[in-house]
């Protein structure tokens, strides 16, 4: 399990990620953030499908905000960094950033995403299961200690 304050997930920009101008289409950063969150949760032992089968619940995005700073282009190697910003009883807010890794680390996009826990069948809000809270606790504690860092430098 990964209890480090920042989770880093590598990704490469493919043709399908770019727009007619050859830069990453703005909405694709949200896809990159989603993939990184999914892998971060999996690394914490919280595979989303297995979690839904065990608990009857799932995470849903309830809010997302992004700020675009510089463009990414075809074949760029990126790193998506994720850190818990807030942990509540029924949701968590994550800070995420997309960095180009070559030739020098450059922050391209940053944002926050709030994910809430819902009962899958009824789509009603619910409390985070104890196993989810327990898995998130070490990362949350580490993240609070590192919260003074503006950039998510691992």
Coordinates of N, CA and C in Angstrom, one line a residue:
X1 N 0.8 -1.2 0.0 CA 0.0 0.0 0.0 C 0.9 1.2 0.0
X2 N 0.4 2.3 -0.7 CA 1.2 3.5 -0.9 C 0.7 4.6 0.1
X3 N 1.5 4.8 1.2 CA 1.1 5.9 2.1 C 1.9 7.2 1.9
X4 N 2.6 7.3 0.8 CA 3.3 8.5 0.5 C 2.3 9.6 0.3
X5 N 2.7 10.9 0.6 CA 1.7 12.0 0.4 C 1.3 12.2 -1.0
X6 N 2.2 11.9 -1.9 CA 1.9 12.1 -3.4 C 2.1 10.8 -4.2
X7 N 1.0 10.5 -4.9 CA 1.1 9.4 -5.8 C 1.4 9.9 -7.2
X8 N 2.4 9.3 -7.9 CA 2.7 9.7 -9.3 C 2.4 8.6 -10.3
X9 N 1.7 9.0 -11.3 CA 1.4 8.0 -12.4 C 1.8 8.5 -13.7
X10 N 2.7 7.7 -14.4 CA 3.2 8.2 -15.7 C 2.2 7.9 -16.8
X11 N 2.2 8.8 -17.8 CA 1.3 8.6 -19.0 C 2.0 9.3 -20.2
X12 N 1.8 8.8 -21.3 CA 2.3 9.4 -22.5 C 1.2 10.0 -23.4
X13 N 1.4 11.1 -24.0 CA 0.4 11.7 -24.9 C 0.4 11.0 -26.2
X14 N -0.8 10.5 -26.6 CA -1.0 9.8 -27.9 C -1.8 10.7 -28.8
X15 N -1.8 10.3 -30.1 CA -2.5 11.1 -31.1 C -3.9 11.3 -30.7
X16 N -4.6 10.3 -30.2 CA -6.0 10.5 -29.8 C -6.2 11.5 -28.7
X17 N -5.2 11.9 -28.0 CA -5.3 12.8 -26.9 C -5.2 14.3 -27.3
X18 N -4.9 14.5 -28.6 CA -4.6 15.8 -29.1 C -5.7 16.4 -29.9
X19 N -5.8 17.7 -30.0 CA -6.8 18.4 -30.9 C -6.2 18.7 -32.2
X20 N -6.9 19.4 -33.0 CA -6.4 19.8 -34.4 C -5.1 20.6 -34.4
X21 N -4.9 21.3 -33.2 CA -3.7 22.1 -33.1 C -2.5 21.3 -32.6
X22 N -2.7 20.0 -32.4 CA -1.5 19.2 -32.0 C -1.2 19.2 -30.5
X23 N -2.1 19.8 -29.7 CA -1.9 19.9 -28.3 C -3.0 19.1 -27.6
X24 N -2.7 18.7 -26.3 CA -3.7 17.9 -25.6 C -5.0 18.6 -25.5
X25 N -6.1 18.0 -25.9 CA -7.4 18.6 -25.7 C -7.7 18.8 -24.3
X26 N -8.3 19.9 -23.9 CA -8.4 20.3 -22.5 C -9.1 19.2 -21.6
X27 N -10.2 18.6 -22.2 CA -11.0 17.7 -21.4 C -10.2 16.4 -21.1
X28 N -9.1 16.1 -21.9 CA -8.4 14.9 -21.7 C -7.6 14.9 -20.4
X29 N -7.3 16.1 -19.8 CA -6.6 16.2 -18.5 C -7.5 15.5 -17.5
X30 N -8.8 15.7 -17.6 CA -9.7 15.1 -16.6 C -9.6 13.5 -16.7
X31 N -9.5 13.0 -18.0 CA -9.3 11.6 -18.2 C -8.0 11.2 -17.6
X32 N -6.9 11.9 -17.8 CA -5.6 11.6 -17.2 C -5.7 11.6 -15.6
X33 N -6.4 12.6 -15.1 CA -6.6 12.6 -13.6 C -7.4 11.4 -13.1
X34 N -8.4 11.0 -13.9 CA -9.2 9.8 -13.5 C -8.4 8.6 -13.5
X35 N -7.6 8.4 -14.5 CA -6.7 7.2 -14.6 C -5.8 7.1 -13.4
X36 N -5.2 8.3 -13.1 CA -4.2 8.4 -12.0 C -4.9 8.1 -10.6
X37 N -6.2 8.6 -10.5 CA -6.9 8.3 -9.2 C -7.2 6.9 -9.1
X38 N -7.7 6.3 -10.2 CA -8.0 4.8 -10.2 C -6.8 4.0 -9.8
X39 N -5.6 4.3 -10.4 CA -4.4 3.5 -10.1 C -3.9 3.8 -8.6
X40 N -4.1 5.0 -8.2 CA -3.8 5.4 -6.8 C -4.6 4.5 -5.8
X41 N -6.0 4.5 -6.1 CA -6.9 3.8 -5.2 C -6.5 2.3 -5.3
X42 N -6.2 1.8 -6.5 CA -5.8 0.4 -6.6 C -4.6 0.1 -5.8
X43 N -3.6 1.0 -5.8 CA -2.4 0.8 -5.0 C -2.6 0.8 -3.5
X44 N -3.7 1.4 -3.1 CA -4.1 1.4 -1.7 C -5.0 0.2 -1.4
X45 N -5.1 -0.7 -2.3 CA -5.9 -1.9 -2.1 C -7.4 -1.7 -2.3
X46 N -7.8 -0.6 -3.0 CA -9.2 -0.3 -3.3 C -9.5 -0.3 -4.7
X47 N -9.4 -1.5 -5.3 CA -9.8 -1.7 -6.7 C -11.3 -1.4 -6.8
X48 N -11.7 -0.5 -7.7 CA -13.1 0.0 -7.6 C -14.2 -1.1 -7.9
X49 N -13.9 -2.0 -8.8 CA -14.9 -3.0 -9.1 C -15.1 -4.0 -7.9
X50 N -14.0 -4.4 -7.4 CA -14.0 -5.3 -6.2 C -14.6 -4.6 -5.0
X51 N -14.3 -3.3 -4.9 CA -14.9 -2.6 -3.8 C -16.4 -2.5 -3.9
X52 N -16.9 -2.3 -5.1 CA -18.3 -2.2 -5.3 C -19.0 -3.5 -5.0
X53 N -18.3 -4.6 -5.5 CA -18.9 -6.0 -5.2 C -18.9 -6.3 -3.7
X54 N -17.9 -5.9 -3.0 CA -17.9 -6.1 -1.5 C -18.8 -5.3 -0.7
X55 N -18.9 -4.0 -1.1 CA -19.6 -3.0 -0.2 C -20.9 -2.6 -0.8
X56 N -21.2 -2.7 -2.1 CA -22.4 -2.2 -2.7 C -22.3 -0.7 -3.0
X57 N -21.1 -0.1 -2.8 CA -21.0 1.3 -3.0 C -19.9 1.6 -4.0
X58 N -19.8 2.9 -4.4 CA -18.8 3.3 -5.3 C -18.5 4.8 -5.2
X59 N -17.4 5.2 -5.8 CA -17.1 6.6 -5.8 C -17.7 7.2 -7.1
X60 N -18.1 8.5 -6.9 CA -18.6 9.3 -8.1 C -18.0 10.7 -8.0
X61 N -17.7 11.3 -9.1 CA -17.1 12.6 -9.1 C -18.3 13.6 -8.9
X62 N -18.2 14.4 -7.9 CA -19.2 15.4 -7.6 C -18.8 16.8 -7.9
X63 N -17.5 17.1 -8.1 CA -17.0 18.4 -8.5 C -15.6 18.2 -9.1
X64 N -15.3 19.0 -10.1 CA -14.0 19.1 -10.7 C -13.7 20.5 -11.1
X65 N -12.4 20.8 -10.9 CA -12.0 22.2 -11.3 C -10.5 22.0 -11.9
X66 N -10.3 22.7 -13.0 CA -8.9 22.5 -13.6 C -8.4 23.9 -14.0
X67 N -7.2 24.1 -13.9 CA -6.5 25.3 -14.3 C -5.4 24.9 -15.3
X68 N -5.4 25.4 -16.5 CA -4.5 25.0 -17.6 C -3.4 26.1 -17.6
X69 N -2.2 25.6 -17.5 CA -1.0 26.5 -17.5 C -0.2 26.5 -18.7
X70 N 0.1 25.4 -19.3 CA 0.9 25.2 -20.5 C 0.4 24.0 -21.2
X71 N 0.6 24.0 -22.5 CA 0.1 22.8 -23.3 C 1.1 21.6 -23.3
X72 N 0.5 20.4 -23.4 CA 1.2 19.2 -23.6 C 1.0 18.8 -25.1
X73 N 1.9 18.2 -25.6 CA 1.9 17.8 -27.1 C 2.1 16.3 -27.3
X74 N 1.8 15.9 -28.5 CA 2.0 14.5 -28.9 C 3.3 14.0 -28.5
X75 N 3.4 12.8 -27.9 CA 4.5 12.1 -27.5 C 5.2 12.6 -26.2
X76 N 4.6 13.7 -25.6 CA 5.2 14.1 -24.3 C 5.0 13.0 -23.3
X77 N 5.9 12.9 -22.4 CA 5.8 12.0 -21.2 C 5.3 12.9 -20.1
X78 N 4.2 12.5 -19.5 CA 3.6 13.3 -18.4 C 3.6 12.4 -17.1
X79 N 3.5 13.1 -16.0 CA 3.3 12.4 -14.7 C 2.2 13.1 -14.0
X80 N 1.2 12.3 -13.7 CA 0.0 12.9 -13.0 C 0.2 12.6 -11.5
X81 N 0.2 13.7 -10.7 CA 0.4 13.6 -9.3 C -0.9 13.8 -8.5
X82 N -1.1 13.0 -7.5 CA -2.3 13.0 -6.8 C -2.0 13.1 -5.3
X83 N -2.8 13.9 -4.6 CA -2.6 14.0 -3.1 C -4.0 14.3 -2.5
X84 N -4.3 13.7 -1.4 CA -5.5 14.0 -0.7 C -5.5 15.4 -0.1
X85 N -6.5 16.2 -0.4 CA -6.6 17.6 0.1 C -7.5 17.6 1.3
X86 N -8.6 16.9 1.3 CA -9.6 16.8 2.4 C -10.1 15.4 2.4
X87 N -10.4 14.9 3.6 CA -11.0 13.6 3.8 C -12.2 13.8 4.7
X88 N -13.4 13.5 4.3 CA -14.6 13.6 5.1 C -15.2 12.2 5.3
X89 N -16.4 12.2 5.9 CA -17.0 11.0 6.2 C -17.7 10.3 5.0
X90 N -18.0 11.1 4.0 CA -18.7 10.6 2.8 C -18.0 11.0 1.5
X91 N -16.9 11.7 1.6 CA -16.2 12.2 0.3 C -14.7 12.5 0.6
X92 N -14.0 12.7 -0.4 CA -12.6 13.2 -0.3 C -12.4 14.1 -1.5
X93 N -11.5 15.1 -1.3 CA -11.1 16.0 -2.3 C -9.7 15.8 -2.6
X94 N -9.3 15.7 -3.8 CA -8.0 15.4 -4.2 C -7.4 16.6 -5.0
X95 N -6.1 16.8 -4.8 CA -5.4 17.8 -5.6 C -4.6 17.0 -6.6
X96 N -4.7 17.4 -7.9 CA -4.0 16.7 -8.9 C -3.3 17.6 -9.8
X97 N -2.2 17.2 -10.3 CA -1.4 18.0 -11.2 C -0.8 17.1 -12.4
X98 N -0.7 17.7 -13.5 CA -0.1 17.1 -14.7 C 1.2 17.8 -14.9
X99 N 2.3 17.1 -14.9 CA 3.6 17.6 -15.2 C 4.2 16.9 -16.4
X100 N 4.9 17.7 -17.3 CA 5.7 17.2 -18.3 C 7.0 16.9 -17.7
X101 N 7.6 15.7 -17.9 CA 8.8 15.3 -17.3 C 10.1 15.6 -18.0
X102 N 10.0 15.7 -19.3 CA 11.2 16.0 -20.1 C 11.0 17.3 -21.0
X103 N 11.9 18.1 -21.2 CA 13.3 18.0 -20.8 C 13.5 18.4 -19.3
X104 N 12.7 19.3 -18.8 CA 12.7 19.7 -17.4 C 11.3 19.6 -16.9
X105 N 11.1 19.3 -15.6 CA 9.8 19.2 -15.1 C 9.0 20.5 -15.2
X106 N 7.8 20.4 -15.8 CA 7.0 21.6 -16.0 C 5.6 21.3 -15.7
X107 N 5.0 22.2 -14.8 CA 3.6 22.0 -14.4 C 2.7 22.5 -15.6
X108 N 1.8 21.6 -16.1 CA 1.0 21.9 -17.2 C -0.5 22.2 -16.8
X109 N -1.0 21.5 -15.9 CA -2.4 21.6 -15.5 C -2.5 21.2 -14.0
X110 N -3.4 21.9 -13.3 CA -3.6 21.5 -11.9 C -5.1 21.6 -11.6
X111 N -5.5 20.8 -10.7 CA -7.0 20.9 -10.4 C -7.3 20.2 -9.1
X112 N -8.6 20.3 -8.7 CA -9.1 19.5 -7.6 C -10.3 18.7 -8.1
X113 N -10.5 17.6 -7.5 CA -11.6 16.7 -7.8 C -12.1 16.2 -6.5
X114 N -13.4 16.3 -6.4 CA -14.1 15.8 -5.2 C -14.9 14.6 -5.6
X115 N -14.6 13.5 -4.9 CA -15.3 12.2 -5.1 C -16.1 11.9 -3.9
X116 N -17.3 11.5 -4.1 CA -18.2 11.1 -3.0 C -18.6 9.7 -3.1
X117 N -18.9 9.1 -2.0 CA -19.3 7.7 -1.9 C -20.8 7.6 -2.0
X118 N -21.3 6.7 -2.9 CA -22.7 6.5 -3.0 C -23.0 5.0 -3.0
X119 N -24.3 4.7 -2.5 CA -24.8 3.3 -2.7 C -25.1 3.1 -4.1
X120 N -24.4 2.1 -4.7 CA -24.5 2.0 -6.2 C -25.9 1.8 -6.7
X121 N -26.7 1.0 -6.1 CA -28.0 0.7 -6.6 C -28.9 1.9 -6.6
X122 N -29.0 2.6 -5.5 CA -29.9 3.8 -5.3 C -29.2 5.1 -5.7
X123 N -27.9 5.1 -5.9 CA -27.1 6.3 -6.2 C -27.4 7.4 -5.1
X124 N -27.5 7.0 -3.9 CA -27.7 7.9 -2.7 C -26.3 8.0 -2.0
X125 N -26.0 9.2 -1.5 CA -24.8 9.4 -0.7 C -24.8 8.4 0.5
X126 N -23.6 8.0 0.8 CA -23.4 7.1 2.0 C -22.1 7.4 2.6
X127 N -21.8 6.9 3.8 CA -20.6 7.1 4.5 C -19.5 6.2 3.9
X128 N -18.3 6.6 3.9 CA -17.2 5.8 3.4 C -17.1 4.5 4.3
X129 N -17.0 3.4 3.7 CA -16.9 2.1 4.5 C -15.6 2.2 5.3
X130 N -15.6 1.5 6.4 CA -14.4 1.5 7.3 C -13.2 1.0 6.6
X131 N -13.3 0.1 5.7 CA -12.1 -0.4 5.0 C -11.5 0.7 4.1
X132 N -12.4 1.5 3.5 CA -11.9 2.6 2.7 C -11.2 3.7 3.5
X133 N -11.8 4.0 4.6 CA -11.2 5.0 5.5 C -9.9 4.5 6.1
X134 N -9.8 3.3 6.4 CA -8.6 2.7 6.9 C -7.5 2.7 5.9
X135 N -7.8 2.4 4.6 CA -6.8 2.4 3.6 C -6.3 3.8 3.2
X136 N -7.2 4.8 3.4 CA -6.9 6.2 3.1 C -6.1 6.9 4.2
X137 N -6.3 6.4 5.4 CA -5.8 7.1 6.6 C -4.2 7.4 6.5
X138 N -3.4 6.4 6.2 CA -2.0 6.7 6.1 C -1.6 7.8 5.0
X139 N -2.2 7.7 3.9 CA -2.0 8.7 2.8 C -2.5 10.1 3.3
X140 N -3.6 10.1 4.0 CA -4.2 11.4 4.5 C -3.3 12.0 5.5
X141 N -2.7 11.2 6.4 CA -1.8 11.7 7.4 C -0.6 12.2 6.8
X142 N 0.0 11.5 5.8 CA 1.2 12.0 5.2 C 0.9 13.2 4.4
X143 N -0.3 13.3 3.7 CA -0.6 14.4 2.9 C -0.8 15.7 3.8
X144 N -1.4 15.6 4.9 CA -1.5 16.7 5.8 C -0.2 17.3 6.3
X145 N 0.8 16.4 6.5 CA 2.1 16.8 6.9 C 2.8 17.6 5.7
X146 N 2.5 17.2 4.5 CA 3.2 17.8 3.3 C 2.3 18.9 2.7
X147 N 1.2 19.3 3.4 CA 0.2 20.2 2.8 C 0.8 21.6 2.5
X148 N 1.9 21.9 3.2 CA 2.4 23.3 2.9 C 3.1 23.4 1.6
X149 N 3.4 22.2 0.9 CA 4.0 22.3 -0.4 C 2.9 22.7 -1.4
X150 N 3.2 23.7 -2.2 CA 2.2 24.1 -3.2 C 2.2 23.1 -4.4
X151 N 3.4 22.8 -4.8 CA 3.4 21.8 -5.9 C 3.5 20.4 -5.4
X152 N 3.0 19.5 -6.1 CA 3.1 18.1 -5.7 C 4.3 17.4 -6.1
X153 N 5.4 17.8 -5.6 CA 6.7 17.3 -5.9 C 7.0 16.1 -5.1
X154 N 7.1 14.9 -5.7 CA 7.3 13.7 -5.0 C 8.7 13.6 -4.5

